[in-house]
Amino acid sequence: MRSTRHLRLGTIIFLLAALSSAIAQSFTDIKPSPAQVQWQDLEIGVIIHFGTNTFLNREWGDGTADPSVFNPVHVDTDQWMEAARSAGAKYAVLVAKHHDGFTLWPSKQTDYSVKNSPWLNGKGDLVHMAATSAHKAGLGFGIYLSPWDRHDPRYPDPAAYDKYYLAQLDELATTYGHLTEFWLDGAGSAGRTYDFDKIIQELRTYQPNTLVFADVALYKNADIRWVGTESGTVPYENWNVIDRTGYLRWRPVEADTPLHKLHWFWHPNDESSLLSVEELLNIYTNTVGRGAQLMLGLAPDNTGRIPDADAKRLQEFGAAVQRIYAHNLIAESGHATDTATTSATDNDPSTFWSAPPRHATLEIQFDKPVTFDRAVTMEWLNEGQHVQDYSIEAWQNGAWRPLVRAQAIGHKKIDLFPRTTAQRVRLNLLSTTGSAAIREFQLYDGERGHLQ
């Protein structure tokens, strides 16, 4: 009996090993969490830098600035959030502690904070003000808590500093309501090992649905990844799943760039570095339009307000995006030739067309020729990212002429091409893994939007 039992046990182990091998994950098996799906629909966020650097005309603090330098005369966090919202932002992340170690809330863990500044007689709490204003404006709110700390004397001792960092994290995670995002910045941390598993486990205790941003090289288990540049572009075919030496994880891209070229903090007489509307539109196309999240850097001035020129530029950018994408030509005057595909042409991203496996087409017919210069295509990502190769084509001179050919679609793809006039257009899914789900296929005339 013992021999038979051992034989059966060996067979079971063999079968389990074979089954494990058979269901080994590939890129297309990886799916997002519900929180990641919701986050990707936000599309635009802002990150706000404000601290001792604001009053010292510098980008990098060394932790030696006296708290007395922080004394804004008119902090207006409502104005910050309204400016962000006018640009189309759906969430705001506040840099609660930058690398200089100065905290914008009255942390009980350190004296290096607003509680020892003259601002509001040491009674101010900028994190509370910003969170309240964000929620009032209908924005999600998140926190940036720098791992690198150039002020705290515990930093050279990893165990002591991690304990300090965890205590500050607890204060932030338990006091200011739901956090949409938690930012881990790897600047200054080369060669340093933090216990990020313990840190994020602590965060999850109080904020189970908060998404964690980190560079791929900084933390393996984060939910969002850095694009790799601060230029506001995604310079590659954007796949949401990444491979860390055989470890596959859904980690969508967040592309951060400051509203002022190369400047995250406010500087006096810095108007010339403010991005133009055209530059912002190009950034939008190359971030949101490549399936990533756009994170714009905002910098209140030394009075505590977003400068008027910055607020105006944000409003102009948001209005320009609204104008350019106000008239979906398919929704206004086109119709799908196959009724099975209408869920992808109904101007409603909550519905989707389940395309036949491997290869499928979605054709649009217009009553008369229309002129357009861009297409917006969206995948429904709940079951993963499945489009591997596609083209957008116009029927001209008796044949289908390709306007664009690319690989990844992902959350949203904006394809620009020379202004074209046609009466028939199609989305040609040349290669998909299984059945791709298309939320939207839209056509726009950007020149018409610019002229309005």
XYZ file of C-alpha atoms in Angstrom, residues 3-451:
449
model
C 4.390 1.849 -2.572
C 1.057 2.549 -4.330
C 0.523 5.677 -2.243
C 3.986 6.953 -3.186
C 3.264 6.204 -6.853
C 0.011 8.157 -6.724
C 1.709 11.058 -4.952
C 4.437 11.153 -7.570
C 1.834 11.160 -10.344
C -0.026 14.054 -8.719
C 3.184 16.077 -8.358
C 4.057 15.402 -12.003
C 0.599 16.454 -13.191
C 0.658 19.625 -11.092
C 4.065 20.535 -12.503
C 2.839 19.905 -16.034
C -0.299 21.971 -15.420
C 1.762 24.819 -13.962
C 3.944 24.804 -17.061
C 0.928 24.693 -19.349
C -0.665 27.775 -17.785
C 2.537 29.819 -17.571
C 1.607 33.452 -18.104
C 2.265 35.378 -21.270
C 1.883 39.128 -21.775
C -1.693 38.788 -22.980
C -2.702 36.804 -19.889
C -1.992 39.734 -17.563
C -4.987 41.893 -16.673
C -5.348 45.155 -14.745
C -6.956 45.517 -11.355
C -10.270 47.424 -11.167
C -8.387 50.334 -9.576
C -5.935 50.428 -12.490
C -8.784 50.419 -15.020
C -10.407 53.372 -13.259
C -7.085 55.207 -12.946
C -6.300 54.874 -16.653
C -9.619 56.514 -17.483
C -8.505 59.634 -15.580
C -5.942 60.357 -18.332
C -4.599 63.686 -16.970
C -3.240 64.553 -13.532
C -1.069 67.261 -12.014
C 1.792 67.083 -9.536
C 2.309 70.150 -7.360
C 5.739 71.259 -6.088
C 5.721 73.848 -3.309
C 8.135 74.168 -0.399
C 11.286 75.853 0.834
C 12.721 75.717 -2.702
C 9.926 78.058 -3.801
C 11.366 80.795 -1.587
C 15.019 80.148 -2.383
C 14.891 80.095 -6.219
C 16.155 76.557 -6.572
C 15.087 73.091 -7.699
C 17.088 70.953 -5.283
C 17.030 71.579 -1.553
C 19.826 70.188 0.602
C 17.888 70.012 3.866
C 19.599 73.016 5.470
C 16.991 75.709 4.720
C 15.543 77.239 7.855
C 11.769 76.566 8.202
C 11.347 80.330 8.610
C 11.827 80.816 4.866
C 8.463 79.134 4.237
C 5.975 81.972 4.647
C 3.472 82.359 1.771
C 1.151 85.312 2.297
C -1.900 83.944 0.501
C -2.095 80.189 -0.029
C -5.080 79.475 -2.284
C -5.369 75.737 -2.821
C -8.852 76.194 -4.309
C -7.224 78.206 -7.082
C -4.647 75.444 -7.617
C -7.288 72.809 -8.131
C -9.512 74.965 -10.316
C -6.511 75.698 -12.538
C -5.769 71.973 -12.744
C -9.377 71.140 -13.543
C -9.476 73.750 -16.327
C -6.689 71.816 -18.062
C -8.756 68.627 -17.974
C -6.973 67.092 -14.979
C -8.902 64.526 -12.969
C -6.495 64.144 -10.035
C -3.739 66.043 -8.232
C -0.672 64.736 -6.409
C 0.914 67.025 -3.803
C 4.615 66.803 -3.012
C 4.120 66.548 0.748
C 7.844 66.038 1.378
C 10.529 66.675 -1.230
C 14.137 65.544 -1.007
C 15.016 68.334 1.436
C 12.905 66.570 4.088
C 10.655 69.570 4.850
C 7.073 68.378 5.434
C 4.032 70.389 4.341
C 1.949 68.912 7.160
C 2.623 69.199 10.906
C 4.280 65.822 11.184
C 4.767 64.515 14.710
C 7.892 62.692 13.530
C 10.054 65.756 12.838
C 10.467 69.413 13.696
C 11.433 70.147 10.091
C 7.942 71.084 8.936
C 5.362 73.818 8.518
C 4.672 73.682 12.248
C 7.976 75.494 12.806
C 7.443 78.054 10.044
C 5.865 81.501 10.458
C 3.116 80.554 7.979
C -0.202 80.694 9.857
C 1.834 80.927 13.063
C 2.882 77.322 12.715
C -0.729 76.098 12.696
C -0.996 75.430 8.950
C -1.487 72.057 7.254
C -1.004 72.344 3.509
C -1.796 68.681 2.870
C -5.187 69.107 4.522
C -5.878 72.278 2.538
C -4.884 70.705 -0.775
C -6.850 67.497 -0.155
C -9.969 69.469 0.809
C -9.696 71.699 -2.258
C -9.102 68.745 -4.581
C -12.169 66.917 -3.347
C -14.229 70.126 -3.552
C -13.171 70.490 -7.198
C -14.100 66.864 -7.940
C -10.480 65.761 -8.292
C -8.773 62.721 -6.892
C -5.940 63.454 -4.462
C -2.565 61.797 -4.054
C 0.669 62.143 -2.105
C 4.368 62.275 -3.019
C 6.583 61.320 -0.075
C 10.246 61.363 -1.054
C 12.221 58.314 0.105
C 15.434 60.346 -0.109
C 15.700 62.754 2.832
C 18.625 65.173 2.937
C 17.708 66.604 6.338
C 16.743 63.830 8.742
C 19.680 62.502 10.794
C 18.225 58.973 10.683
C 18.692 58.679 6.914
C 22.178 57.067 7.088
C 20.680 54.247 9.194
C 18.309 52.313 6.848
C 16.427 50.527 9.642
C 15.897 53.678 11.720
C 14.945 55.751 8.700
C 12.487 53.166 7.349
C 10.758 53.254 10.735
C 10.593 57.059 10.507
C 9.306 56.910 6.918
C 6.611 54.401 7.890
C 5.440 56.658 10.707
C 5.121 59.586 8.301
C 3.307 57.373 5.821
C 0.837 56.386 8.534
C 0.107 60.047 9.224
C -0.611 60.732 5.562
C -2.542 57.531 4.877
C -4.865 57.877 7.876
C -5.593 61.601 7.979
C -6.430 63.002 4.547
C -9.072 60.739 3.059
C -8.812 58.452 0.052
C -5.525 58.686 -1.851
C -5.763 58.118 -5.594
C -2.009 57.734 -6.039
C 1.134 57.395 -3.951
C 4.357 58.583 -5.573
C 7.732 56.958 -4.926
C 10.512 59.017 -6.509
C 13.843 57.288 -6.942
C 15.924 60.481 -7.223
C 18.953 60.417 -4.931
C 18.420 56.770 -3.984
C 21.046 55.105 -6.167
C 22.631 52.300 -4.183
C 20.166 52.683 -1.306
C 17.873 49.789 -0.345
C 14.523 50.618 1.238
C 12.079 48.059 2.563
C 9.475 48.976 -0.020
C 7.535 45.749 0.476
C 6.935 46.700 4.105
C 6.225 50.326 3.192
C 3.587 49.438 0.612
C 2.107 46.759 2.866
C 1.654 49.520 5.453
C 0.053 51.792 2.875
C -2.338 49.026 1.800
C -3.493 48.592 5.400
C -5.147 52.015 5.285
C -5.397 52.705 1.550
C -6.059 49.375 -0.211
C -7.026 50.946 -3.546
C -4.283 53.557 -3.821
C -2.083 53.037 -6.877
C 1.667 53.159 -6.314
C 3.899 54.965 -8.804
C 7.587 54.075 -9.055
C 10.320 53.710 -11.614
C 10.592 50.108 -12.796
C 14.116 49.883 -11.398
C 13.095 51.313 -8.012
C 10.271 49.000 -6.956
C 9.230 45.748 -8.580
C 5.643 45.589 -7.275
C 4.381 49.104 -8.026
C 1.141 49.624 -9.984
C 2.289 52.439 -12.295
C 5.616 52.975 -14.025
C 7.637 56.006 -15.063
C 7.859 56.729 -18.784
C 11.651 57.122 -18.591
C 11.875 60.836 -19.451
C 10.499 64.154 -18.214
C 9.818 65.432 -21.739
C 6.147 64.477 -21.799
C 6.468 61.899 -24.560
C 6.126 58.136 -24.845
C 8.881 57.283 -27.344
C 7.926 53.622 -27.845
C 5.044 51.301 -28.639
C 3.251 51.344 -25.311
C 2.355 47.959 -23.829
C 0.830 47.980 -20.359
C 2.517 44.732 -19.304
C 6.225 44.821 -18.488
C 8.706 42.019 -17.926
C 11.122 42.240 -14.993
C 13.345 39.242 -15.754
C 10.427 36.858 -16.145
C 8.106 38.602 -13.695
C 5.146 39.987 -15.650
C 3.006 42.773 -14.234
C 0.357 45.202 -15.498
C 1.986 48.623 -15.023
C 0.605 51.445 -17.157
C 2.758 54.474 -17.917
C 2.602 57.872 -16.271
C 4.471 60.566 -18.220
C 5.429 63.527 -16.068
C 6.565 66.903 -17.379
C 6.569 70.387 -15.813
C 4.440 73.245 -17.149
C 7.668 75.266 -17.232
C 10.481 73.640 -19.201
C 12.815 71.803 -16.786
C 11.411 73.638 -13.755
C 9.285 71.805 -11.186
C 9.384 74.618 -8.614
C 8.455 78.267 -9.138
C 11.213 80.717 -10.039
C 11.007 84.502 -10.371
C 11.039 86.024 -13.873
C 10.525 82.590 -15.419
C 7.742 83.390 -17.879
C 9.818 82.455 -20.946
C 9.967 78.787 -19.892
C 6.164 78.393 -19.853
C 5.033 75.802 -22.390
C 2.907 77.099 -25.258
C -0.546 75.716 -26.054
C 0.873 74.018 -29.151
C 3.621 72.394 -27.081
C 1.050 71.177 -24.567
C -1.137 69.773 -27.342
C 1.853 67.911 -28.739
C 2.583 66.540 -25.271
C -1.065 65.475 -24.930
C -0.919 63.595 -28.236
C 2.306 61.863 -27.236
C 1.160 60.825 -23.755
C -2.616 60.387 -23.494
C -2.588 59.723 -27.231
C -0.152 56.868 -26.712
C -2.105 55.112 -23.993
C -0.305 56.782 -21.083
C -1.263 59.162 -18.311
C -0.172 62.804 -18.600
C 1.146 64.230 -15.316
C 1.688 68.001 -15.603
C 3.884 69.695 -13.021
C 2.382 72.815 -11.415
C 4.273 75.247 -9.196
C 2.580 77.791 -6.936
C 4.589 81.005 -6.494
C 5.966 82.455 -3.282
C 2.604 84.030 -2.445
C 0.916 80.616 -2.505
C -0.993 80.903 -5.815
C -0.543 79.441 -9.270
C 0.780 82.404 -11.309
C -1.881 84.044 -13.465
C 0.018 83.251 -16.672
C 0.211 79.559 -15.702
C -3.473 79.388 -14.780
C -4.386 81.036 -18.074
C -2.199 78.619 -20.039
C -3.800 75.624 -18.334
C -7.263 76.936 -19.211
C -6.187 77.577 -22.821
C -4.796 74.059 -23.128
C -7.933 72.443 -21.717
C -10.139 74.528 -24.011
C -8.029 73.611 -27.049
C -8.343 69.884 -26.334
C -12.104 70.301 -25.948
C -12.381 72.159 -29.274
C -10.262 69.728 -31.271
C -12.132 66.686 -29.964
C -15.593 68.213 -29.807
C -16.925 66.843 -33.121
C -16.589 63.098 -33.594
C -17.369 62.793 -37.290
C -18.424 59.165 -36.991
C -20.968 59.941 -34.274
C -22.251 62.979 -36.159
C -22.581 61.665 -39.710
C -21.208 58.152 -40.098
C -22.510 54.654 -39.516
C -20.920 51.246 -39.186
C -21.550 48.934 -42.116
C -21.849 45.997 -39.708
C -24.320 46.525 -36.858
C -22.233 44.185 -34.683
C -19.565 46.907 -34.489
C -21.802 49.800 -33.454
C -20.717 49.629 -29.811
C -17.343 50.949 -30.962
C -18.868 53.899 -32.809
C -21.521 55.119 -30.355
C -19.366 57.811 -28.708
C -19.743 55.919 -25.424
C -16.508 54.441 -23.948
C -18.531 52.319 -21.518
C -19.544 50.008 -24.402
C -17.261 47.980 -26.649
C -17.164 45.776 -29.729
C -15.763 42.280 -29.242
C -13.860 41.771 -32.470
C -13.501 38.308 -34.008
C -10.206 36.645 -33.031
C -6.913 37.314 -34.809
C -8.142 39.670 -37.542
C -11.164 41.924 -37.930
C -12.278 45.147 -39.596
C -14.627 47.935 -38.581
C -15.848 49.936 -41.580
C -17.533 53.333 -41.475
C -19.673 54.751 -44.280
C -20.554 58.449 -44.511
C -23.470 59.931 -46.448
C -21.013 62.272 -48.128
C -17.231 62.688 -48.035
C -15.761 64.053 -44.802
C -12.379 65.610 -44.074
C -10.287 64.527 -41.086
C -6.695 64.399 -39.868
C -6.747 62.182 -36.796
C -8.292 59.074 -35.323
C -8.900 58.108 -31.691
C -9.060 54.404 -30.900
C -9.578 52.869 -27.454
C -9.274 49.313 -26.191
C -11.375 47.886 -23.371
C -8.547 46.631 -21.169
C -10.362 44.739 -18.410
C -9.361 41.452 -20.037
C -5.921 42.640 -21.126
C -4.328 44.351 -24.114
C -4.816 42.411 -27.345
C -4.185 44.501 -30.468
C -0.737 43.727 -31.866
C -0.897 45.280 -35.313
C -3.478 47.570 -36.933
C -3.994 50.109 -39.670
C -6.461 52.896 -40.406
C -7.422 53.102 -44.059
C -9.457 55.327 -46.371
C -11.239 54.161 -49.537
C -9.838 56.274 -52.361
C -9.653 55.702 -56.110
C -11.172 52.245 -55.802
C -8.780 50.888 -53.170
C -8.055 51.020 -49.453
C -5.192 53.451 -48.785
C -3.392 53.149 -45.440
C -3.297 56.380 -43.440
C -1.398 54.907 -40.516
C -0.043 51.555 -39.385
C 1.071 50.829 -35.839
C 1.090 48.176 -33.130
C -0.213 48.997 -29.663
C -3.540 50.738 -29.071
C -4.025 50.269 -25.333
C -6.163 52.674 -23.333
C -6.243 55.360 -26.014
C -4.345 55.891 -29.251
C -4.412 59.173 -31.153
C -3.089 58.785 -34.691
C -2.332 61.912 -36.704
C -1.958 61.865 -40.483
C -2.206 64.284 -43.430
C -5.653 65.834 -43.783
C -7.743 63.374 -45.800
C -11.168 63.428 -47.457
C -13.060 60.161 -47.876
C -16.534 58.638 -47.669
C -15.433 55.231 -46.394
C -12.918 54.601 -43.597
C -11.990 51.470 -41.726
C -10.084 50.282 -38.690
C -8.232 47.153 -39.751
C -7.127 44.943 -36.848
C -4.391 43.040 -38.652
C -3.291 40.908 -35.717
C -4.823 40.363 -32.294
C -4.326 37.848 -29.536
C -7.736 36.287 -29.183
C -10.625 38.728 -29.358
C -9.738 42.400 -29.009
C -12.316 44.698 -27.403
C -12.636 48.135 -29.026
C -14.352 50.773 -26.894
C -14.226 53.564 -29.452
C -13.175 54.363 -33.006
C -13.488 58.095 -33.697
C -12.450 60.546 -36.408
C -11.771 64.270 -36.006
C -10.683 67.254 -38.058
C -8.082 68.966 -35.897
C -7.819 71.931 -38.250
C -11.517 72.625 -37.745
C -10.953 72.526 -33.984
C -8.012 74.943 -34.186
C -10.090 77.447 -36.172
